[in-house]
Short mmCIF file of C-alpha atoms and ligand atoms in Angstrom, two decimals:
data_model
loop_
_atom_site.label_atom_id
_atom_site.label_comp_id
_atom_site.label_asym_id
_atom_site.label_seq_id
_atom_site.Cartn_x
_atom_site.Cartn_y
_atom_site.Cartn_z
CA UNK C 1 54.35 20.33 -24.47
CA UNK C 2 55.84 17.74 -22.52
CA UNK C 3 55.04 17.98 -18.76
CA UNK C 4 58.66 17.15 -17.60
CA UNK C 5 59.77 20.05 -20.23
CA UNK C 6 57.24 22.41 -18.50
CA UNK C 7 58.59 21.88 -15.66
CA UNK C 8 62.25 21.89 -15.81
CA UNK C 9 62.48 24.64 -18.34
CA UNK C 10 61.27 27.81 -16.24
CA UNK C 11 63.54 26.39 -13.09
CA UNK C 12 66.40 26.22 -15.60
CA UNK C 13 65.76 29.61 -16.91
CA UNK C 14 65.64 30.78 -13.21
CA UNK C 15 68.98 29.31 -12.26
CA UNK C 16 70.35 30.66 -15.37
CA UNK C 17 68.94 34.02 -13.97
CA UNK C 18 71.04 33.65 -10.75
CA UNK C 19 74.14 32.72 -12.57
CA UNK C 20 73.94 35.47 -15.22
CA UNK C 21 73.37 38.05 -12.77
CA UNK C 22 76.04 36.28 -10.23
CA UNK C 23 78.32 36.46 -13.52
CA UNK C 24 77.51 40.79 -13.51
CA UNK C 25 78.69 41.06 -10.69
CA UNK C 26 81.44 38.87 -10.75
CA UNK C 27 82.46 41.59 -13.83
CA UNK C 28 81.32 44.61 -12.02
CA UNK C 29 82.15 43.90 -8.04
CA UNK C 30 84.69 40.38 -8.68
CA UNK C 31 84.40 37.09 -7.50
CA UNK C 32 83.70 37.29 -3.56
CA UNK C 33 80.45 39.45 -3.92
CA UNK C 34 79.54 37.50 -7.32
CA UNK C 35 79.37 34.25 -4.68
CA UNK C 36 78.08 36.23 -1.98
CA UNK C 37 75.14 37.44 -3.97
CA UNK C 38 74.44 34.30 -5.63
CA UNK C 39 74.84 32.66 -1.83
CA UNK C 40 72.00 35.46 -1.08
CA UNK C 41 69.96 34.46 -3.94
CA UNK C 42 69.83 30.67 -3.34
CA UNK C 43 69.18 31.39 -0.06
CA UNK C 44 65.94 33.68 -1.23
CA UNK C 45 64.69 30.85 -3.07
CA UNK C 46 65.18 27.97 -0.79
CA UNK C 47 63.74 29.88 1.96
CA UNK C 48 60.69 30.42 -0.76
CA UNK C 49 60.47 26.66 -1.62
CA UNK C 50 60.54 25.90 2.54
CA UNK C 51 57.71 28.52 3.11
CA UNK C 52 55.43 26.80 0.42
CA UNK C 53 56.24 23.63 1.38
CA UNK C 54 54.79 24.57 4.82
CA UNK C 55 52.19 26.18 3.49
CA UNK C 56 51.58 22.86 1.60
CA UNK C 57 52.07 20.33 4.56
CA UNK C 58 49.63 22.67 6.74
CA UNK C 59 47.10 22.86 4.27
CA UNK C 60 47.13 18.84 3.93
CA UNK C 61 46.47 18.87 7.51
CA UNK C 62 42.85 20.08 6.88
CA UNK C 63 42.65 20.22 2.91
CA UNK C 64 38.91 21.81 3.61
CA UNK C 65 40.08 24.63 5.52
CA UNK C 66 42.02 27.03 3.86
CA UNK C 67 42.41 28.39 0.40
CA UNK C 68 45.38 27.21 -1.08
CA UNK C 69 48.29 30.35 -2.03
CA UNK C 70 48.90 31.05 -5.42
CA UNK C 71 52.91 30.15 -5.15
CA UNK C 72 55.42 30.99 -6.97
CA UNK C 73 57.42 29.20 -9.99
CA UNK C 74 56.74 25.61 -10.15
CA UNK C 75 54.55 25.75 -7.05
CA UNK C 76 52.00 27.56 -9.37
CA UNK C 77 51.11 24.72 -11.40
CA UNK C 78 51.29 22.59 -7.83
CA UNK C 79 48.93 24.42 -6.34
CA UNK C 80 47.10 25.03 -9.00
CA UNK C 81 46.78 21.33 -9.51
CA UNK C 82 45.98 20.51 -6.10
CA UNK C 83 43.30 22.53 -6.03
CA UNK C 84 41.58 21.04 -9.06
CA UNK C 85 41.82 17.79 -7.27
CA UNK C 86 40.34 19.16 -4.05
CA UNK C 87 37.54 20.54 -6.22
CA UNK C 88 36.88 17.06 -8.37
CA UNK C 89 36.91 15.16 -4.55
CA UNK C 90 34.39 17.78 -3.11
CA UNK C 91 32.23 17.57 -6.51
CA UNK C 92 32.39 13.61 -6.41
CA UNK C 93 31.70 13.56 -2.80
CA UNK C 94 28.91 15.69 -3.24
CA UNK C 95 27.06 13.78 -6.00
CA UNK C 96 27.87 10.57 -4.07
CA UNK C 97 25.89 11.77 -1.35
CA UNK C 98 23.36 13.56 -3.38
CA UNK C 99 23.14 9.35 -4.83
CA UNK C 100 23.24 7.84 -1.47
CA UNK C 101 20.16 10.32 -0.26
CA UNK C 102 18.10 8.74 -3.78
CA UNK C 103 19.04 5.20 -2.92
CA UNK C 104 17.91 5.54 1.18
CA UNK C 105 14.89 7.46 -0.32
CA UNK C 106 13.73 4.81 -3.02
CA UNK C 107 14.69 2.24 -0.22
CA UNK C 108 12.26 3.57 2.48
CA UNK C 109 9.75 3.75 -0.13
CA UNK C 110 9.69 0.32 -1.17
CA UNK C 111 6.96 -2.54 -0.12
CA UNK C 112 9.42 -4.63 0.40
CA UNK C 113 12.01 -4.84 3.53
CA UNK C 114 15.57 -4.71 3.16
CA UNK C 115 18.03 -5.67 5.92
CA UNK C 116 22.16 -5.40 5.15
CA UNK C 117 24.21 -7.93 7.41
CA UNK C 118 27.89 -8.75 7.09
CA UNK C 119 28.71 -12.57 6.89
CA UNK C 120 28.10 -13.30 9.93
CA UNK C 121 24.24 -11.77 10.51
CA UNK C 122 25.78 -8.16 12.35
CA UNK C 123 23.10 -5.46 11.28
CA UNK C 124 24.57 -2.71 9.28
CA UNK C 125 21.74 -1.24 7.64
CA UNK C 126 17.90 -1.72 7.18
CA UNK C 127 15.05 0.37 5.50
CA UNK C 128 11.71 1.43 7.54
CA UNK C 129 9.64 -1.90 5.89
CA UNK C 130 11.88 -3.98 7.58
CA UNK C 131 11.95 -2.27 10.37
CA UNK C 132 8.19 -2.74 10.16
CA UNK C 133 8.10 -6.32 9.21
CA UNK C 134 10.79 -7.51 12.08
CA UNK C 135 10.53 -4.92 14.81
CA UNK C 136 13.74 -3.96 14.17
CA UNK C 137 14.78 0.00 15.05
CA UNK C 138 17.84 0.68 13.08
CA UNK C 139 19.11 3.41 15.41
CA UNK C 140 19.33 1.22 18.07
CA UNK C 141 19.76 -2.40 16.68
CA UNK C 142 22.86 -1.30 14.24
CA UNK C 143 25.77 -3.92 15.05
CA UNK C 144 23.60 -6.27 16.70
CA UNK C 145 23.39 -10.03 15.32
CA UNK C 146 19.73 -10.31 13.57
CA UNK C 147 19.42 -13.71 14.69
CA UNK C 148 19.40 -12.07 18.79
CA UNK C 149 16.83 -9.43 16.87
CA UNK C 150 14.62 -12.45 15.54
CA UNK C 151 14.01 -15.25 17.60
CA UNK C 152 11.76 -17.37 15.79
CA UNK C 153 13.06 -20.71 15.83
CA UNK C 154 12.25 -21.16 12.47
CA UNK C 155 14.04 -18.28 11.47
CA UNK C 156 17.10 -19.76 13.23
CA UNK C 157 17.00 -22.85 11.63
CA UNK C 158 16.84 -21.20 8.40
CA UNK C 159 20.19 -19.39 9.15
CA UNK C 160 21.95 -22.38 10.44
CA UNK C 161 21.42 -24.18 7.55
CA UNK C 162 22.09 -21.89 5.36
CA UNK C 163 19.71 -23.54 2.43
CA UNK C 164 19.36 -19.48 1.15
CA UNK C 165 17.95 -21.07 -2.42
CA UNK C 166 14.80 -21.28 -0.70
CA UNK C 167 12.43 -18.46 0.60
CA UNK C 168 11.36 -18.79 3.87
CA UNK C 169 7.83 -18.44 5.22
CA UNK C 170 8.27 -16.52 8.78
CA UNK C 171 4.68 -15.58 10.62
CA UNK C 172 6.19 -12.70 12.45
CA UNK C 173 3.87 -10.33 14.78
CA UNK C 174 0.33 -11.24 13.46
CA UNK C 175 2.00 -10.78 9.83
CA UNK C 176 2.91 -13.94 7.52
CA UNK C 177 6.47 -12.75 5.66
CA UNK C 178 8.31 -14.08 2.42
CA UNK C 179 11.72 -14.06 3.89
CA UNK C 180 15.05 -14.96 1.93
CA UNK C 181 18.86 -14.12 2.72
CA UNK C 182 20.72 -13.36 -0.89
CA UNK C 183 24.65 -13.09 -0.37
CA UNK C 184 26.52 -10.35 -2.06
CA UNK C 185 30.07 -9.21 -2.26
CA UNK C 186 32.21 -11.61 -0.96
CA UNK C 187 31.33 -11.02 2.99
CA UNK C 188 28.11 -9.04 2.80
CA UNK C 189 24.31 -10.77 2.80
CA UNK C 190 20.99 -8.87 2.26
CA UNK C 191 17.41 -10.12 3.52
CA UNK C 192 14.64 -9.47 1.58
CA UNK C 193 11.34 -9.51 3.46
CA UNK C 194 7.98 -9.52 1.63
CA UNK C 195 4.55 -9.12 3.29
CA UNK C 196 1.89 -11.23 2.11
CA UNK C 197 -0.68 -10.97 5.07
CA UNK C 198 -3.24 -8.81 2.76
CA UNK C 199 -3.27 -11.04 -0.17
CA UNK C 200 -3.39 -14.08 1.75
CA UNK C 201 -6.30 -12.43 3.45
CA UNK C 202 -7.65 -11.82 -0.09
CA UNK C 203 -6.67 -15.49 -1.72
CA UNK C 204 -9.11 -16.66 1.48
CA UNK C 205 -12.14 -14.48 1.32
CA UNK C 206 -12.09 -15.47 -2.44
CA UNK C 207 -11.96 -19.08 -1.33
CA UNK C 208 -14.11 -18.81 0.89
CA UNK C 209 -16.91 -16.92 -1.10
CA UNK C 210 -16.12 -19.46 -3.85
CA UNK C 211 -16.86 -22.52 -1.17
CA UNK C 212 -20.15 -20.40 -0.26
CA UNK C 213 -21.30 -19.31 -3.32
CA UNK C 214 -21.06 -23.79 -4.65
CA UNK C 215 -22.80 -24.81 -1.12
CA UNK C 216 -25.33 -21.98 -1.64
CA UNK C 217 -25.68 -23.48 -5.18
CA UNK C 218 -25.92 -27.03 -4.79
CA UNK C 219 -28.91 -27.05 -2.18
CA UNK C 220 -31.44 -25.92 -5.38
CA UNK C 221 -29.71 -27.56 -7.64
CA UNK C 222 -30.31 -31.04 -5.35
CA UNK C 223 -33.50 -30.48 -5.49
CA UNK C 224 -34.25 -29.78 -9.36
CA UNK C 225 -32.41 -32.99 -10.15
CA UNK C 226 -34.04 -34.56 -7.42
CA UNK C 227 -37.30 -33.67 -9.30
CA UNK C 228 -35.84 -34.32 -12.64
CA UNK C 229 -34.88 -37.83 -11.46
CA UNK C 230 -38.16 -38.54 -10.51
CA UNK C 231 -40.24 -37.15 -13.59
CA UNK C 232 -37.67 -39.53 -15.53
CA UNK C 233 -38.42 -42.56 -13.46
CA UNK C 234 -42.10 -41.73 -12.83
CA UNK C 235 -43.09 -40.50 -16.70
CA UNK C 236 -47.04 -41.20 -15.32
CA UNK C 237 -47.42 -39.10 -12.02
CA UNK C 238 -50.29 -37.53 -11.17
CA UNK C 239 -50.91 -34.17 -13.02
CA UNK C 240 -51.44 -32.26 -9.10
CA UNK C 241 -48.01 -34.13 -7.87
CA UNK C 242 -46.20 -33.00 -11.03
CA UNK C 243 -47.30 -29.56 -10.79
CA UNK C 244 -45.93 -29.08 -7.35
CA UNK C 245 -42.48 -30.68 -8.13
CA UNK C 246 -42.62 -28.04 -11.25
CA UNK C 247 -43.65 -25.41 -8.57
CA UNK C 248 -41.17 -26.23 -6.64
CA UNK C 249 -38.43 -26.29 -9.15
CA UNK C 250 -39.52 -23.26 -10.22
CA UNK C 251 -38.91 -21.79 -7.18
CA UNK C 252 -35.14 -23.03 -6.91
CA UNK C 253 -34.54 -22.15 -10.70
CA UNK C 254 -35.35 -18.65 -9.63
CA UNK C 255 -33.13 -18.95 -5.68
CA UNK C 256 -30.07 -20.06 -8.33
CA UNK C 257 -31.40 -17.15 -10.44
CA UNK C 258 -31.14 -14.61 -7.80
CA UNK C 259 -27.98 -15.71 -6.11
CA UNK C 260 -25.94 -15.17 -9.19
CA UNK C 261 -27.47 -11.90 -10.08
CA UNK C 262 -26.50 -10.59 -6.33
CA UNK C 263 -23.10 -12.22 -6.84
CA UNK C 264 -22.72 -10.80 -10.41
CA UNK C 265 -23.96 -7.03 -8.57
CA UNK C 266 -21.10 -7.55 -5.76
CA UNK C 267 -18.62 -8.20 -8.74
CA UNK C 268 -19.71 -5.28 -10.07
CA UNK C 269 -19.30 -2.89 -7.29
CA UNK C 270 -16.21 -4.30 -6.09
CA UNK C 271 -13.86 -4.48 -9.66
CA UNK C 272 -12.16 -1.00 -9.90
CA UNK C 273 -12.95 -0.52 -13.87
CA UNK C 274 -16.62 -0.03 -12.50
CA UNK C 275 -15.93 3.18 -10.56
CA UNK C 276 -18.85 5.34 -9.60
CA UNK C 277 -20.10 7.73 -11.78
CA UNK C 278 -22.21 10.26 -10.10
CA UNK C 279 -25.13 11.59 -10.90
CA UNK C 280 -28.49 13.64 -9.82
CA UNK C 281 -30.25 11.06 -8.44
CA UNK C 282 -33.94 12.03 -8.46
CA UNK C 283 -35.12 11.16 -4.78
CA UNK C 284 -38.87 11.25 -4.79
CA UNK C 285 -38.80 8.72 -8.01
CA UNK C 286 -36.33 6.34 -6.46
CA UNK C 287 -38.08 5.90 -3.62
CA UNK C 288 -41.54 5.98 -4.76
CA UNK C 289 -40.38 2.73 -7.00
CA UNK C 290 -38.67 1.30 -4.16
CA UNK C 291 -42.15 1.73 -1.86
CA UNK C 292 -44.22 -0.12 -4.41
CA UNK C 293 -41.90 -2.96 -4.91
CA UNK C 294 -42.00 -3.71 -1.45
CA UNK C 295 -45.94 -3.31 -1.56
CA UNK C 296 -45.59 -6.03 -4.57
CA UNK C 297 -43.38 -8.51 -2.38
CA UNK C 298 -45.65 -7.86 0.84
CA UNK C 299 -49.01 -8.82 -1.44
CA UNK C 300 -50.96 -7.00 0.88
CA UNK C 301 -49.66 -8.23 4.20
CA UNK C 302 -48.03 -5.02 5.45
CA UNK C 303 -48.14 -1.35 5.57
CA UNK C 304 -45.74 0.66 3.55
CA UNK C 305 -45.20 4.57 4.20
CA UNK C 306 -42.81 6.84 2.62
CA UNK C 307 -42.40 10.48 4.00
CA UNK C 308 -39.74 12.67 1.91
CA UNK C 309 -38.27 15.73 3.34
CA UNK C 310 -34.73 16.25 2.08
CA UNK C 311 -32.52 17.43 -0.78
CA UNK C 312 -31.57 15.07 -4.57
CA UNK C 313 -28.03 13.81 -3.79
CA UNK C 314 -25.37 12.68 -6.26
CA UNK C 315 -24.61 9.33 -6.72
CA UNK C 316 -25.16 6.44 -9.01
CA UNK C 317 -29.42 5.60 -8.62
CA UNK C 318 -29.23 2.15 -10.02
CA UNK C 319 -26.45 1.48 -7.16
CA UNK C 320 -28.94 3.11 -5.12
CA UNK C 321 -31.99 1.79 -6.34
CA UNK C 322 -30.23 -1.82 -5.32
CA UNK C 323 -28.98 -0.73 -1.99
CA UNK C 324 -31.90 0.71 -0.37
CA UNK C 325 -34.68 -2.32 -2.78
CA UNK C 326 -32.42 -4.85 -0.77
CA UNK C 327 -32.91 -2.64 2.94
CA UNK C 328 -36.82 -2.10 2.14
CA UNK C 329 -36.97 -5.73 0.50
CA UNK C 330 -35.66 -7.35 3.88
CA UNK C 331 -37.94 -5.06 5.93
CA UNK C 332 -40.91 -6.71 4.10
CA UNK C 333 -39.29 -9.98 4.77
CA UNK C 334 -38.61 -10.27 8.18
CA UNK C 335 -42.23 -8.39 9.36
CA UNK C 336 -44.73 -10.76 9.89
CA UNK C 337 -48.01 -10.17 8.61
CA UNK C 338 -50.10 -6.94 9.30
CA UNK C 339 -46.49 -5.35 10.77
CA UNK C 340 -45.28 -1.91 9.32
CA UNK C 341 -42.78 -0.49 7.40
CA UNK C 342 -41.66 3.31 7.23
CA UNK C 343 -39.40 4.85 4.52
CA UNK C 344 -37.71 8.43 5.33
CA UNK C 345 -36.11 10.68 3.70
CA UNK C 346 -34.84 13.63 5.61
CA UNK C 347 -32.10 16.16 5.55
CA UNK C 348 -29.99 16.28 9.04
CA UNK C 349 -27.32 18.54 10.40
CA UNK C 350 -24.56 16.01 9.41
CA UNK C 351 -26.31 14.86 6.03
CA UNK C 352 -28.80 13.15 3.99
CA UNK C 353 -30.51 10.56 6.08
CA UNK C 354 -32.08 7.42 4.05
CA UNK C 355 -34.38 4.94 6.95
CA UNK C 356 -36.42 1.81 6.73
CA UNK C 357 -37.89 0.96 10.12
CA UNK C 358 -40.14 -2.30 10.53
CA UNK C 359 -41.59 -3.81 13.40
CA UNK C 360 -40.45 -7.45 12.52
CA UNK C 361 -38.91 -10.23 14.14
CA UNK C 362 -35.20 -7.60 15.20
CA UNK C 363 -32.49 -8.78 15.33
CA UNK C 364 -30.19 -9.95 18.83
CA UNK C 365 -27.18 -7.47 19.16
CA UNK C 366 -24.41 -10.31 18.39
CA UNK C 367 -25.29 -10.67 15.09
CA UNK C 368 -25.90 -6.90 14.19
CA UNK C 369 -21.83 -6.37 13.38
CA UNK C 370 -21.61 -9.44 10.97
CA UNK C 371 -25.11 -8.82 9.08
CA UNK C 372 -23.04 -7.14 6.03
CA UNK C 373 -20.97 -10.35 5.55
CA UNK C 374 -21.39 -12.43 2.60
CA UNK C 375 -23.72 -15.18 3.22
CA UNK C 376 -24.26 -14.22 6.73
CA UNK C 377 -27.81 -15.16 8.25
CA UNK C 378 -29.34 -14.76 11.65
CA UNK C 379 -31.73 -17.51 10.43
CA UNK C 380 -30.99 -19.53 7.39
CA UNK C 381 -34.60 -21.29 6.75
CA UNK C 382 -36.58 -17.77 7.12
CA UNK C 383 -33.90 -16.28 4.70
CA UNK C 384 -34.06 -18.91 2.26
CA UNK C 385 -38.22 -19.20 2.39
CA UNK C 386 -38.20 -15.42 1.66
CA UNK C 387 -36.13 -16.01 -1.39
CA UNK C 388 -33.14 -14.64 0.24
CA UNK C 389 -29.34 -15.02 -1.24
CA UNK C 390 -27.78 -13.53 2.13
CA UNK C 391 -25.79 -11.08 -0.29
CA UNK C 392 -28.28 -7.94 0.15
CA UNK C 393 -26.37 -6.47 3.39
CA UNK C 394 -23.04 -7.11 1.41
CA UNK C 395 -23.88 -5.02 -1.71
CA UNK C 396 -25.67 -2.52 0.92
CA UNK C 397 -22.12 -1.77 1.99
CA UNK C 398 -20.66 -1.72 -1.27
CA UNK C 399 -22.68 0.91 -2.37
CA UNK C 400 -22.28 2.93 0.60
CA UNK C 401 -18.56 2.02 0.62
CA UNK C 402 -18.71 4.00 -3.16
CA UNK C 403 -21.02 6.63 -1.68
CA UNK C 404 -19.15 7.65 1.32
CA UNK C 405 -22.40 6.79 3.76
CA UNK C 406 -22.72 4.85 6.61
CA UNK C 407 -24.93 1.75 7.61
CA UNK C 408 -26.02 2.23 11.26
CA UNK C 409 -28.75 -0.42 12.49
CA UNK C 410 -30.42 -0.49 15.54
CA UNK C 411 -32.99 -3.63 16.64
CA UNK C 412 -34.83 -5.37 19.33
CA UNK C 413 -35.84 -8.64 18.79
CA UNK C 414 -39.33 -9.19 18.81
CA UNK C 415 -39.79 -5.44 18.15
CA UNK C 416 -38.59 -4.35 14.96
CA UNK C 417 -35.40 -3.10 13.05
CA UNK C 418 -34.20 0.46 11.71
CA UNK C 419 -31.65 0.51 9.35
CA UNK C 420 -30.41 4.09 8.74
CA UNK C 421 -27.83 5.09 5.72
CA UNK C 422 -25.76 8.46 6.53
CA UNK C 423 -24.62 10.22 3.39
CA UNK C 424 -22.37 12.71 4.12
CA UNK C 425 -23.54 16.34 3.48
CA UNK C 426 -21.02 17.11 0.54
CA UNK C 427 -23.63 14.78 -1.10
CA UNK C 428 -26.07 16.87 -1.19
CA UNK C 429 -27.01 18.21 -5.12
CA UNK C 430 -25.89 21.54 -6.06
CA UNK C 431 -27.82 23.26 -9.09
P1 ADP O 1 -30.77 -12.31 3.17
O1 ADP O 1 -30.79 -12.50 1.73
O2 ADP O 1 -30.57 -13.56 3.94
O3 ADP O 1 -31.87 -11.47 3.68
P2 ADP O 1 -29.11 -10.03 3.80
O4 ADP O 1 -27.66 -9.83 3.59
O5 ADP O 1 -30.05 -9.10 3.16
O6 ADP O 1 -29.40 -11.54 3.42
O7 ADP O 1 -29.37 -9.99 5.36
C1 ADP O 1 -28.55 -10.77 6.22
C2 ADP O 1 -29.31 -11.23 7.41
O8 ADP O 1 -29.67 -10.11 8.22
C3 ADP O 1 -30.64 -11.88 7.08
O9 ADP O 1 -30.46 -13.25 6.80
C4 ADP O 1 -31.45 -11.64 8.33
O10 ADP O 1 -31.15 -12.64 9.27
C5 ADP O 1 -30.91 -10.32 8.85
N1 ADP O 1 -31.77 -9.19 8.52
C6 ADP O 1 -31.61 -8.30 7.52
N2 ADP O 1 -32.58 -7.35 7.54
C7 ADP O 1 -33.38 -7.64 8.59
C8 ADP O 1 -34.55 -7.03 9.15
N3 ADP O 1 -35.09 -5.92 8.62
N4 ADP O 1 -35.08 -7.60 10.24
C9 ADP O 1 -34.54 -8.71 10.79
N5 ADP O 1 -33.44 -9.33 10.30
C10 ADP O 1 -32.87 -8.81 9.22
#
């Protein structure tokens, strides 16, 4: 039914109440108490309308506070009404900030900063990765202009002119940042910031490696077309001279050979579809291998021991096998002739203890903490006569790095070495 008919009907049925029963006792009483006693009864129901509409203005005062009454007449559906709506508001207000805790809780989880200024740079808002990236505290920098939060002249020049199209490149507290201003809304702007320090760090190791791993390649590869040049020019050289340049290239056909194998291995250990698969790795037969291949490469010129005295662990043995070849492989190499090298295997407190001490050339304490970088050489000419690639300490970290040990050398120059790997006791094999 119509509303306006819902309404005026029942106070037209009430009025016509008054009158009818005015108009009994108008017939029973006559006229003077008929008007008296209608009087009376307008007076019942205005003073009824006043009290609700009190009741209204003081619960519109503080809407939250009380429960509204359940009126009378007309006020009924009023109330009735009102109350709906205060329910709706407190239901929308409630998912609004149910949304608003999703939105600052996706926004302090992103990589990515996020700073909200009004038009002219006053800080309303950030999450905690910009705080990070621009040592911002939003607590107390709220209302504060970012460009008197962010010096950097380049910053302010960005600002000034306003050229937003472009992103801005900000090195910012040791940290390089992708930083751009978007507008939004008609007098609201948002910064973006985006950290880029790791990658960059990445994009340059790979560059570097890549510059490395060509200059590492060219020196042999100089010298076999140095030899090839000369076979072509010469086609008559003596069989003995030939022979040595074949020697020779020989040797550099297998330095190229090795050097990509080791950088194939690192490869290997570092892409994540390679993760390690552990195994029993047999102990006695891993290392017994590794002591005669270093009695192969010393041909006779050192002493090799092994003494075993410790658990099977799990891991991967052919990562293993490669780790502690290349440790017992440069013991043999940097021991000059009739020196000694020890392999031990022995079970500690902490864990599994894997050690290869020689009593070579040692190494001086400045170089011990950059041995595992790629390419890095205390000598260059001993490590290239000995065939090396200066990759083994690299892919010995790798394979600790994927076997939760540690690499812990200790050396004396003139003395010797002793490279020790810690394995951690969880990785020690259980039957
Ligand atoms: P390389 O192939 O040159 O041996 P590594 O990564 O295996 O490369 O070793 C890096 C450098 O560490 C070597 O060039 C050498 O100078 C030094 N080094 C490694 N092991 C020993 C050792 N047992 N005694 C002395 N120096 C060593």
């Amino acid at each position: 039914m119509n509303r306006r008919l819902l309404f005026w009907i029942p106070v037209a049925l009430r009025l016509l109440l008054v009158v009818a029963g005015a108009g009994i006792v108008w017939y029973f009483f006559g006229p003077v108490v008929a008007l008296a006693a209608m009087l009376g009864a307008m007076v019942v129901m205005l003073v009824t309308q006043l009290h609700y509409l009190y009741q209204l203005s003081d619960w519109l005062d503080n809407p939250g506070s009380a429960r509204l009454p359940d009126g009378w007449g007309a006020w009924t559906d009023i109330f009735s009404r009102l109350y709906k709506l205060r329910r709706d508001d407190e239901k929308n207000q409630a998912e609004l900030a149910e949304w608003l805790a999703r939105f600052r809780q996706a926004m302090s989880l992103l990589p990515d900063g996020v700073v909200i200024m009004d038009d002219v740079l006053f800080l309303e808002w950030c999450n905690p990765a910009a705080e990070r990236h621009l040592g911002l505290e939003l607590a107390r920098d709220k209302g504060m202009r970012v460009t008197n939060l962010i010096r950097t002249p380049s910053f302010i020049d960005y600002v000034v002119l306003g050229r937003y199209e472009q992103p801005l490149t900000l090195n910012l507290r040791e940290r390089k940042l992708i930083v751009q201003i978007i507008p939004f809304e008609s007098r609201r702007q948002i910064l973006v910031t985006h950290d880029v320090t790791d990658a960059e760090r990445v994009d340059m190791m790979r560059r570097d490696f890549i510059a490395n791993a060509s200059h590492e390649l060219r020196t042999p590869l100089t010298v076999i077309n140095g030899f090839l040049e000369i076979a072509y020019a010469q086609p008559n050289l003596e069989l003995q001279t030939r022979m040595s340049h074949l020697k020779l290239m020989i040797e550099q056909g297998q330095r190229m050979q090795n050097l990509v194998e080791d950088m194939l291995t690192l490869t290997r250990l570092e892409s994540v579809e390679h993760p390690l698969r552990p195994e029993r790795v047999d102990i006695r037969t891993l290392l017994e291998q590794i002591r005669q291949e270093a009695l192969a490469l010393s041909a006779g010129r050192h002493q090799v021991s092994l003494e075993i005295d410790g658990p099977d662990i799990r891991g991967s043995a052919d990562e293993l096998r490669s780790a502690f070849g290349n440790l017992a492989s440069n013991a043999v190499r940097y021991t000059p002739e009739h020196g000694s090298i020890a392999l031990t295997w022995k079970m500690t407190e902490e864990g599994p203890r894997f050690t290869v001490k020689d009593t070579g050339i040692g190494i001086r304490l400045e170089h011990i903490a950059r041995l595992t970088e790629r390419f890095y050489r205390v000598d260059k000419s001993r490590s290239r006569e000995t065939q090396g690639t200066g990759l083994g300490l690299a892919i010995v970290k790798h394979v600790l790095l994927r076997h939760d040990a540690a690499l812990e050398i200790e050396s004396e120059p003139g003395k010797g070495s002793t490279f020790t790997v810690k394995f951690p006791k969880k990785a020690v094999f259980a039957e």
